[in-house]
XYZ file of N, CA, C and O in Angstrom:
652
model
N -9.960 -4.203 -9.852
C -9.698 -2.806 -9.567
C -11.038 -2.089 -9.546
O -11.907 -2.227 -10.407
N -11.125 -1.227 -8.363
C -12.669 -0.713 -8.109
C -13.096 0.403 -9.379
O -12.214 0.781 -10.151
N -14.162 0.769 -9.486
C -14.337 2.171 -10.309
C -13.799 2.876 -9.909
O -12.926 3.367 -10.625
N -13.940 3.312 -8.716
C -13.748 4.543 -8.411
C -12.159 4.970 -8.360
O -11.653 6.026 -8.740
N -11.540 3.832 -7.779
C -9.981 4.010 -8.599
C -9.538 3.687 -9.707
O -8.370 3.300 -9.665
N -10.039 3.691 -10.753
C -9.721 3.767 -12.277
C -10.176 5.168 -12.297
O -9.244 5.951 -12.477
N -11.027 5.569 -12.199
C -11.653 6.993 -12.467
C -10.349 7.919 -11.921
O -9.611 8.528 -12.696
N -10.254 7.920 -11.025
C -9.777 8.431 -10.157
C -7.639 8.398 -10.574
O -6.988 9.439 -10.666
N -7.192 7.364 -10.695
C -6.205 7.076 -11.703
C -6.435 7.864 -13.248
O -5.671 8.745 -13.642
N -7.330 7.495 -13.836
C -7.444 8.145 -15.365
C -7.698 9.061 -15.097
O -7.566 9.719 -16.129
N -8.222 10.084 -13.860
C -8.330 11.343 -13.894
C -6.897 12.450 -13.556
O -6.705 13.629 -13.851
N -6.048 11.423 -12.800
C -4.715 11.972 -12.477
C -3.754 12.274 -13.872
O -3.088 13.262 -14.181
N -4.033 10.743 -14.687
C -3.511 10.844 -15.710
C -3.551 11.747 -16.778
O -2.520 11.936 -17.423
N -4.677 12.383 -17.088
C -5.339 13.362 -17.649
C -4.873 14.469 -17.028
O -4.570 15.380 -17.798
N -4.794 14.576 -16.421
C -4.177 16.154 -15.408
C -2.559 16.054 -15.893
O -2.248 17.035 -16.569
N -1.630 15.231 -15.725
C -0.735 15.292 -15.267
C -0.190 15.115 -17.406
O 0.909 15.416 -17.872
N -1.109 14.695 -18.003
C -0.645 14.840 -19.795
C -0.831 15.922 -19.408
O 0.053 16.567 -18.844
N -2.222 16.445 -19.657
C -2.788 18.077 -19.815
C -0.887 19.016 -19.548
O -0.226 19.717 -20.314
N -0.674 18.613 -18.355
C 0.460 19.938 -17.613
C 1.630 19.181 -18.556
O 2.373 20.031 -19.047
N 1.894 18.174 -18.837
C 3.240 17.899 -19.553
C 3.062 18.446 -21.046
O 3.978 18.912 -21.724
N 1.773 18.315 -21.432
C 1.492 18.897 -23.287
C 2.087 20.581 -22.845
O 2.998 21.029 -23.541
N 1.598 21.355 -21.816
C 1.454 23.004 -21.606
C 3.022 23.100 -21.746
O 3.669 23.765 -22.554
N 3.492 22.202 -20.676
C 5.239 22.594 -20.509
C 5.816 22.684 -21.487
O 6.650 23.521 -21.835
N 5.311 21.611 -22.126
C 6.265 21.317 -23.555
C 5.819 21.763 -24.894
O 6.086 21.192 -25.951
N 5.044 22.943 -24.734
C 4.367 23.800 -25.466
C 4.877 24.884 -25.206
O 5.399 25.262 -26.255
N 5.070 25.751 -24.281
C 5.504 26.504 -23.893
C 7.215 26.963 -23.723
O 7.793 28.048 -23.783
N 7.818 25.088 -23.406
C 9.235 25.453 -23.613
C 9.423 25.471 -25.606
O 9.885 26.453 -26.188
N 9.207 24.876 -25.949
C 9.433 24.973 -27.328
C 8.941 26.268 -28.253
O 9.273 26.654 -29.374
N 7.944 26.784 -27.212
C 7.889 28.418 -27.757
C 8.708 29.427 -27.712
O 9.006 30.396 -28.410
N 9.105 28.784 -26.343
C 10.720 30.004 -26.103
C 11.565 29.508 -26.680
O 12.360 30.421 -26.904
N 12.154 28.104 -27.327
C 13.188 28.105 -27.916
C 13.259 28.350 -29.057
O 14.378 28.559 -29.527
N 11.951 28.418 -30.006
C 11.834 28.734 -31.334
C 11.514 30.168 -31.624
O 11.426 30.724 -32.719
N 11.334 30.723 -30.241
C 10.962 32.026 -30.964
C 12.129 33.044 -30.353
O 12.266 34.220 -30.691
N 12.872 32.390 -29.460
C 14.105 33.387 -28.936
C 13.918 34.543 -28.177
O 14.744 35.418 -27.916
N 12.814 34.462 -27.869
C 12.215 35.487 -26.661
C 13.014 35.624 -25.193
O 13.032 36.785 -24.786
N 13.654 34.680 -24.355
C 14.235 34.570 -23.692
C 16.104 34.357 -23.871
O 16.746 33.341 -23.606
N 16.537 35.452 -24.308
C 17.955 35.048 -24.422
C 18.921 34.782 -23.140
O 18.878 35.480 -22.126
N 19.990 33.435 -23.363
C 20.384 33.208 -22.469
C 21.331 34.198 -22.002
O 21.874 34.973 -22.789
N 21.613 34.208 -20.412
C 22.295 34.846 -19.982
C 24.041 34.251 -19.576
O 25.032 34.666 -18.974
N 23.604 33.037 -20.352
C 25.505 32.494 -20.279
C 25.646 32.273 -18.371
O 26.820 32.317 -18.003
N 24.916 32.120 -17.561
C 24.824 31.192 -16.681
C 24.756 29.501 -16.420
O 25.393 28.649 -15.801
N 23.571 29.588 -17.299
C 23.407 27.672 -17.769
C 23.267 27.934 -19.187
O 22.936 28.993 -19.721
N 23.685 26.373 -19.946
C 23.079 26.475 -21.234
C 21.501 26.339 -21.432
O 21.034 25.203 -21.347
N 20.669 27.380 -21.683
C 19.262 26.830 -21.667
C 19.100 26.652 -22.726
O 17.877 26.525 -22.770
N 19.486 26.528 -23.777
C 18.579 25.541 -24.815
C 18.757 24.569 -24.682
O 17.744 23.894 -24.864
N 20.278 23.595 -24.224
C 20.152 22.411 -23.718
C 19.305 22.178 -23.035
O 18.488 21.337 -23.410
N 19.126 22.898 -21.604
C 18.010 22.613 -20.692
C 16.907 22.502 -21.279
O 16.389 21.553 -20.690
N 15.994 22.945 -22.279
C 15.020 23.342 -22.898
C 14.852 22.181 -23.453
O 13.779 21.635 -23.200
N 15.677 21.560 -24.224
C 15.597 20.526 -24.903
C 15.636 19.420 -24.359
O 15.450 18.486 -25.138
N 15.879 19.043 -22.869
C 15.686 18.369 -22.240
C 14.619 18.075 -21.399
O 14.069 17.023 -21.073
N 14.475 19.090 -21.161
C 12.428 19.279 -20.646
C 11.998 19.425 -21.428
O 10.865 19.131 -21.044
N 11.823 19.812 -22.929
C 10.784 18.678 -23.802
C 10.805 17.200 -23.925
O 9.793 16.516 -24.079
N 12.282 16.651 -23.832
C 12.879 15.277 -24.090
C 12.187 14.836 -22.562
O 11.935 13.632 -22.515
N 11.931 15.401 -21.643
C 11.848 14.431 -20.301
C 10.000 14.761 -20.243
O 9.214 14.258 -19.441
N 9.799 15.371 -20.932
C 8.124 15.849 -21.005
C 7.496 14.342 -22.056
O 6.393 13.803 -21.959
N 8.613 13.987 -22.984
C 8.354 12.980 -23.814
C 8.302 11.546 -23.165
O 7.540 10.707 -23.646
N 9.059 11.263 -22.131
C 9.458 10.410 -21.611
C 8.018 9.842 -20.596
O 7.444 8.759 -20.493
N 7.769 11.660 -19.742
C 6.497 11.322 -19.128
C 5.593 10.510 -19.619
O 4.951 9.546 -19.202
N 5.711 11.321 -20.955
C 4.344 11.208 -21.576
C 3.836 9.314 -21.841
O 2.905 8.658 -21.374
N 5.073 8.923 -22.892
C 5.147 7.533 -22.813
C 4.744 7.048 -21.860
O 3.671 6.470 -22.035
N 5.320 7.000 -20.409
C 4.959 6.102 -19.145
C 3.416 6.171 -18.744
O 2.698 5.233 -18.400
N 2.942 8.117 -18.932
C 1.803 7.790 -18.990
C 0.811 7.040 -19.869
O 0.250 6.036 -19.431
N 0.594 7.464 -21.004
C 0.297 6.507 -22.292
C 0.223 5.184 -21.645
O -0.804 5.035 -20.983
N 1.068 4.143 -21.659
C 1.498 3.102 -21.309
C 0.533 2.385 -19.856
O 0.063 1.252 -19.747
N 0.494 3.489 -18.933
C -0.063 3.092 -18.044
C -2.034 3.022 -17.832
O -2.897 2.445 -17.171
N -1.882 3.985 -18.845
C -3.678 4.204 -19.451
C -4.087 3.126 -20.118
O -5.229 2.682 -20.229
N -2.938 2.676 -20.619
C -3.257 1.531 -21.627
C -3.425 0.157 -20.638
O -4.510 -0.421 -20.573
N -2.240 -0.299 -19.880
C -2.874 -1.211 -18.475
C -3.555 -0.971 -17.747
O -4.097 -1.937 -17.211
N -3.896 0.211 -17.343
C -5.591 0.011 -16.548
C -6.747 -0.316 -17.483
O -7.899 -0.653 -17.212
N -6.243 -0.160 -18.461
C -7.798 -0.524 -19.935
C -7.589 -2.027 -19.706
O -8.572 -2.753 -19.852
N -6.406 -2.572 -19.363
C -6.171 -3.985 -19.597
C -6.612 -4.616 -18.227
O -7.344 -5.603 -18.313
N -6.339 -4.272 -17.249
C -6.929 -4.503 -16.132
C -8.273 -4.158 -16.538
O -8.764 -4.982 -17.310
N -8.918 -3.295 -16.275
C -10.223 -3.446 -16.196
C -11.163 -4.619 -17.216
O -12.296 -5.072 -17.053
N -10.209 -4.841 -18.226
C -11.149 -6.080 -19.119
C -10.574 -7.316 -18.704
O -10.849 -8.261 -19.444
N -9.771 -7.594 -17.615
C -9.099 -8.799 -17.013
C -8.214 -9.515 -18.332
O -8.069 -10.708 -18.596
N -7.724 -8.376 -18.992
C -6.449 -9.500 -19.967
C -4.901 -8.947 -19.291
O -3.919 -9.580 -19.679
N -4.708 -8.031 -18.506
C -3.520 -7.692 -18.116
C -2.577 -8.778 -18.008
O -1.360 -8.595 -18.029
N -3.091 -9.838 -17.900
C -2.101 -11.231 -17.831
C -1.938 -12.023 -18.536
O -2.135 -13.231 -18.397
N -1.298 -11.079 -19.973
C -1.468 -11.687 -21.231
C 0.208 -10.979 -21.705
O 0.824 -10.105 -21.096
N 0.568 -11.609 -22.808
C 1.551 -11.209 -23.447
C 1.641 -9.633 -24.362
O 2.600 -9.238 -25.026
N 0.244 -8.896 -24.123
C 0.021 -7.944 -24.390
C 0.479 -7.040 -23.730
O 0.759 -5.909 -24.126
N 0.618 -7.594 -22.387
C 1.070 -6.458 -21.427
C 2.331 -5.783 -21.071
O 2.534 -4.724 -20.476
N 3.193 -6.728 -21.622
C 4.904 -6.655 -21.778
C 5.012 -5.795 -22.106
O 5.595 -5.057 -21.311
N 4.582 -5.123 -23.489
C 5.110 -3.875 -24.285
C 4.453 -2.557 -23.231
O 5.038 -1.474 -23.222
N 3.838 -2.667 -22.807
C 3.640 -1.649 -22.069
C 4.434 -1.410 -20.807
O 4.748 -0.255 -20.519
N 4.788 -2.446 -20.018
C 5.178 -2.237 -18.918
C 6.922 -1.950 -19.345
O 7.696 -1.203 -18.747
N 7.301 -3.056 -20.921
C 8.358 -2.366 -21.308
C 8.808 -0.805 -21.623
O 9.950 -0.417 -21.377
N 7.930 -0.067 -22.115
C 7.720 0.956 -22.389
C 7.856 1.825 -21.186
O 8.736 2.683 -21.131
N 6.771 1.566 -19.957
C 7.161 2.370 -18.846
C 8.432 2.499 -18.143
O 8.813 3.468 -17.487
N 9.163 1.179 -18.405
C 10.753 0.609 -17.897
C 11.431 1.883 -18.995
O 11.823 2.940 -18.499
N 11.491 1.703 -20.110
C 12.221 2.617 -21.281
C 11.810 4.417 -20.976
O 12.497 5.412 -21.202
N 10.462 4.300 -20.403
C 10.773 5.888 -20.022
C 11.075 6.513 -19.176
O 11.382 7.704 -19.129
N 10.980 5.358 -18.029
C 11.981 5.795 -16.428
C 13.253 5.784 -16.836
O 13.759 6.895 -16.679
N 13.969 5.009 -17.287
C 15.336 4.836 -17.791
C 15.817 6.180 -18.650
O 16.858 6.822 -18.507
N 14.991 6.347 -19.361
C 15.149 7.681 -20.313
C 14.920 9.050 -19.609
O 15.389 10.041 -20.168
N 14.361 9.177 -18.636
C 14.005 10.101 -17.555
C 14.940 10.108 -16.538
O 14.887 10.855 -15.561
N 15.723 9.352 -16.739
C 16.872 9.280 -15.265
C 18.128 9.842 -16.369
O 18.696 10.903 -16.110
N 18.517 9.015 -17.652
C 19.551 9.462 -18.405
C 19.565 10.925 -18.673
O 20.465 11.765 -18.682
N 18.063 10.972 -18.925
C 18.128 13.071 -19.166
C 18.300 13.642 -17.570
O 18.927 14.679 -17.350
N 17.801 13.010 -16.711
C 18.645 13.966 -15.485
C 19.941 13.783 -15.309
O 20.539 14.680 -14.715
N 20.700 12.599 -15.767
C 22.232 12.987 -15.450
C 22.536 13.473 -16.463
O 23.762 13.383 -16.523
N 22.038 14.106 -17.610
C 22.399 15.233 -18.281
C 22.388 16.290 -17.771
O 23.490 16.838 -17.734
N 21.495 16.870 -17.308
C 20.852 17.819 -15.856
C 22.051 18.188 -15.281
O 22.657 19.260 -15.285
N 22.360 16.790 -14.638
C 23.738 17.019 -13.633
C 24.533 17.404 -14.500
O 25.060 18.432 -14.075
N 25.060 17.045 -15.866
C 26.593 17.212 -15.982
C 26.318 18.862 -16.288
O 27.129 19.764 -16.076
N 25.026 18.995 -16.816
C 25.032 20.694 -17.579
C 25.301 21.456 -16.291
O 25.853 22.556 -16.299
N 24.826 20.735 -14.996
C 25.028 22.103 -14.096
C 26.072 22.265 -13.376
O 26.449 23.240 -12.726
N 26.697 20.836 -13.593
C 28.153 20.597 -12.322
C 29.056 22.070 -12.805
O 29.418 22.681 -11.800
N 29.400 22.615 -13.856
C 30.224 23.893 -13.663
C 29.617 24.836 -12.548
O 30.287 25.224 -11.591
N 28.369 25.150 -12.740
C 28.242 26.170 -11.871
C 28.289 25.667 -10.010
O 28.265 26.246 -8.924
N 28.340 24.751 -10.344
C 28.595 23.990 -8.692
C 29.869 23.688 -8.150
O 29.968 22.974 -7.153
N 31.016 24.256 -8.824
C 32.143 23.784 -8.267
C 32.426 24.532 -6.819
O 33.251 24.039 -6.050
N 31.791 25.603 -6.516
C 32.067 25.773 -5.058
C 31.186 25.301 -4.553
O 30.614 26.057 -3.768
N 30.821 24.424 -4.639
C 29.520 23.116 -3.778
C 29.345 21.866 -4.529
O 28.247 21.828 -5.084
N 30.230 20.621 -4.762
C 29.817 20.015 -5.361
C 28.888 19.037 -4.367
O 28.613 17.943 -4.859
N 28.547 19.218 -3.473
C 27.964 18.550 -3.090
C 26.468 18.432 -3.766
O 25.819 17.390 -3.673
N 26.005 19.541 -4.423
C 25.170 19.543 -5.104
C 24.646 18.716 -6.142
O 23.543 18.244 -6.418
N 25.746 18.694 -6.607
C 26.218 17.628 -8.161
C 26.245 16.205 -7.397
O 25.582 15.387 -8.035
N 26.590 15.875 -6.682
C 26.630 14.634 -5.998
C 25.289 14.355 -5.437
O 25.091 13.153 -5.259
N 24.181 15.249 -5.067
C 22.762 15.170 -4.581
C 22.598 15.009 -5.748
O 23.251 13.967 -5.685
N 22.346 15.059 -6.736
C 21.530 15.359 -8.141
C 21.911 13.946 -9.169
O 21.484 13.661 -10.288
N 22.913 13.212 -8.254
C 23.469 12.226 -9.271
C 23.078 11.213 -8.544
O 22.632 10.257 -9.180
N 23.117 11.109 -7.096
C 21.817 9.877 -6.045
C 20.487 9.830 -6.593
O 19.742 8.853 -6.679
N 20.224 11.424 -7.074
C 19.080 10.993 -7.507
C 18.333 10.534 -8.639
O 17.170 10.133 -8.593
N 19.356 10.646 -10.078
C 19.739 10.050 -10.860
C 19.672 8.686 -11.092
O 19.144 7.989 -11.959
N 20.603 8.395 -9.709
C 20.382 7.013 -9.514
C 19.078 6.040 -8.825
O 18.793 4.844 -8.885
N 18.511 7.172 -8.193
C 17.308 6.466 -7.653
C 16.183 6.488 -8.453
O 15.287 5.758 -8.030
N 15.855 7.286 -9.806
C 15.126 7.559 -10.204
C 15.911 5.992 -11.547
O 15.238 6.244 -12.547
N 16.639 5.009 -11.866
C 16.790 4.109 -12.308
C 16.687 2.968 -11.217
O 16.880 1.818 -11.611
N 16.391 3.187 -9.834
C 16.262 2.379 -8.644
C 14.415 2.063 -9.156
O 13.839 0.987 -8.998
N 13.929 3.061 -9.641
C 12.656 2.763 -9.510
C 12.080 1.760 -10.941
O 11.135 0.979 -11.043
N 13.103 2.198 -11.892
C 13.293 1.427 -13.253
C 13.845 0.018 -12.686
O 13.758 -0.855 -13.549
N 14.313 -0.371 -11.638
C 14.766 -1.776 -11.427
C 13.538 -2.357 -10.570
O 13.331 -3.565 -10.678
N 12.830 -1.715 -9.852
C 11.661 -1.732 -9.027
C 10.558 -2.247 -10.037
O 10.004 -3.305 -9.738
N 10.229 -1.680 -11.067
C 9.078 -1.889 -12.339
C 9.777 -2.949 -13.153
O 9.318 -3.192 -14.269
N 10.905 -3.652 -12.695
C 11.677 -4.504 -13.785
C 11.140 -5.619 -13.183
O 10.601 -6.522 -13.823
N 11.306 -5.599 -11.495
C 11.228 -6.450 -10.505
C 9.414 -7.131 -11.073
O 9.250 -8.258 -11.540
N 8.583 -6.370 -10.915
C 7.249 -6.174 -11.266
C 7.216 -6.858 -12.546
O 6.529 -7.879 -12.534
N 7.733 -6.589 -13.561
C 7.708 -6.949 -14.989
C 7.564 -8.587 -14.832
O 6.655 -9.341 -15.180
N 9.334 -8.943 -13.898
C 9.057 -10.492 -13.932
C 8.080 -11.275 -13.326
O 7.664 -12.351 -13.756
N 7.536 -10.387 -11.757
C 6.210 -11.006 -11.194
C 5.297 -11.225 -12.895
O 5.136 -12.259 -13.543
N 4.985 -10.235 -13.106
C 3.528 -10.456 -14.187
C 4.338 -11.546 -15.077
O 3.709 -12.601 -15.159
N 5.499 -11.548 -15.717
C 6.070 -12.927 -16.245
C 5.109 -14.111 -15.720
O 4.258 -14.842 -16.225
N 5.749 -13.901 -14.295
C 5.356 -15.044 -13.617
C 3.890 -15.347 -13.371
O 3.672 -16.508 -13.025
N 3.058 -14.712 -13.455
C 1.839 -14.280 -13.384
C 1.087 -15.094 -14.872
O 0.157 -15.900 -14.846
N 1.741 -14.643 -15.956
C 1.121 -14.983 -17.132
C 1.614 -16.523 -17.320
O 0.720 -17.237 -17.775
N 2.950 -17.241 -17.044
C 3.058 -18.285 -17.231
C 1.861 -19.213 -16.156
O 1.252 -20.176 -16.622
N 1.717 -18.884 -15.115
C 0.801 -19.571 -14.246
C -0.782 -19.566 -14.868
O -1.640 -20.307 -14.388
N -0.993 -18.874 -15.712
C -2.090 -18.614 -16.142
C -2.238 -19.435 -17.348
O -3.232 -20.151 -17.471
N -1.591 -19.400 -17.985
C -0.938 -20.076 -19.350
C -0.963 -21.529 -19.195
O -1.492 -22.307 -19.990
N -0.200 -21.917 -17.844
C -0.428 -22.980 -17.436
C -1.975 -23.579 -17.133
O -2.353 -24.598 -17.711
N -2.883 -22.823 -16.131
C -3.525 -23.639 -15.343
C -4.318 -23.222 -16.727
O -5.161 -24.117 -16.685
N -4.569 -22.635 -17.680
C -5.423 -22.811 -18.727
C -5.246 -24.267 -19.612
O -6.175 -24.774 -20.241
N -4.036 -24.764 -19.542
C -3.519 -25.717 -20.357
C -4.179 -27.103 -19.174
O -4.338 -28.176 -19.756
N -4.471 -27.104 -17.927
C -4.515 -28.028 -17.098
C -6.323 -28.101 -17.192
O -6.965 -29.151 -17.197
N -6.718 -27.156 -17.240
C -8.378 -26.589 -16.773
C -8.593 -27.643 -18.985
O -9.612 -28.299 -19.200
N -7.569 -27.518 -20.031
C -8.699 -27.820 -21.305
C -7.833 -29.797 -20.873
O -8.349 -30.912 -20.943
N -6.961 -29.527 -20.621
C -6.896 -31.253 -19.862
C -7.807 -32.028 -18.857
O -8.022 -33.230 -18.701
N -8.254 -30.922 -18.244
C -9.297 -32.035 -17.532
C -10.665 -31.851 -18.031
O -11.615 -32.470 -17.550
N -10.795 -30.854 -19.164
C -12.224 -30.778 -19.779
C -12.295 -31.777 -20.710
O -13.357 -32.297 -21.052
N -10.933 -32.148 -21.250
C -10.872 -33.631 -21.995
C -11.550 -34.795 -21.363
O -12.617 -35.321 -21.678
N -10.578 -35.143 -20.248
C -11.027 -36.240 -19.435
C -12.254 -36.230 -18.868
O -12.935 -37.253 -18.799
N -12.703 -34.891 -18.340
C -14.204 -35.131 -18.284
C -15.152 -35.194 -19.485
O -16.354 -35.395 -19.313
């Protein structure tokens, strides 16, 4: 992986904590300090509590992913080290899709003269665990990745024998 895209990656990453720490600083200011009372349209402290909960979720995947480009760049990414991370990113897409079909169910009342709405919001629900099966898909490549490695290390101290 070049410099300039690690830099360039860890610099996105950094941007994109930075704005998830503000959000989730900011929503938890309004819910603790009651400055914004609801107007009995949506429940927003649920909502509130869910965009901190999905600000958490980010956060993990990012974490996680800072942590495999550190691993890439020192060439161990193809180690048994790397599982927990890529598990981790799997656990916060998954957790990021479950809090949006919370999303959906909090808003389907106000959508009953359009549910088509509620039905957009629940595809996407589902696609946003499409991408959790996508990084699962990935998970088993690097499986496969580390056993081949595992292997030809075991073949490479066999023929350092024989030679």
């Amino acid at each position: 992986m070049g410099n300039l895209a690690v830099r360039a990656l860890r610099a996105v990453l950094v941007v994109v904590l930075a704005g998830t720490v503000f959000v989730q600083a900011l929503t938890a200011w309004v819910l603790v300090s009651g400055s914004d009372p609801e107007d009995g349209s949506l429940p927003l402290t649920a909502m509130r509590v869910i965009t901190i909960l999905g600000m958490v979720s980010a956060q993990v995947a990012l974490v996680s992913v800072w942590r495999l480009v550190a691993m890439v760049r020192r060439g161990t990414v193809f180690s048994h080290a790397a599982f927990r991370y890529v598990d981790a990113v799997i656990g916060a897409i998954v957790a990021a899709a479950l809090l949006w079909f919370a999303v959906t169910i909090l808003n389907a009342p106000g959508q009953r003269d359009d549910p088509g709405v509620t039905l957009i919001m629940g595809g996407i629900g589902v696609a946003i665990l499409g991408v959790a099966l996508i990084v699962f898909v990935l998970r088993m490549l690097l499986a496969q990745a580390v056993a081949r490695d595992v292997e030809a290390a075991q073949m490479q101290a066999e023929l350092d024998e024989v030679i």
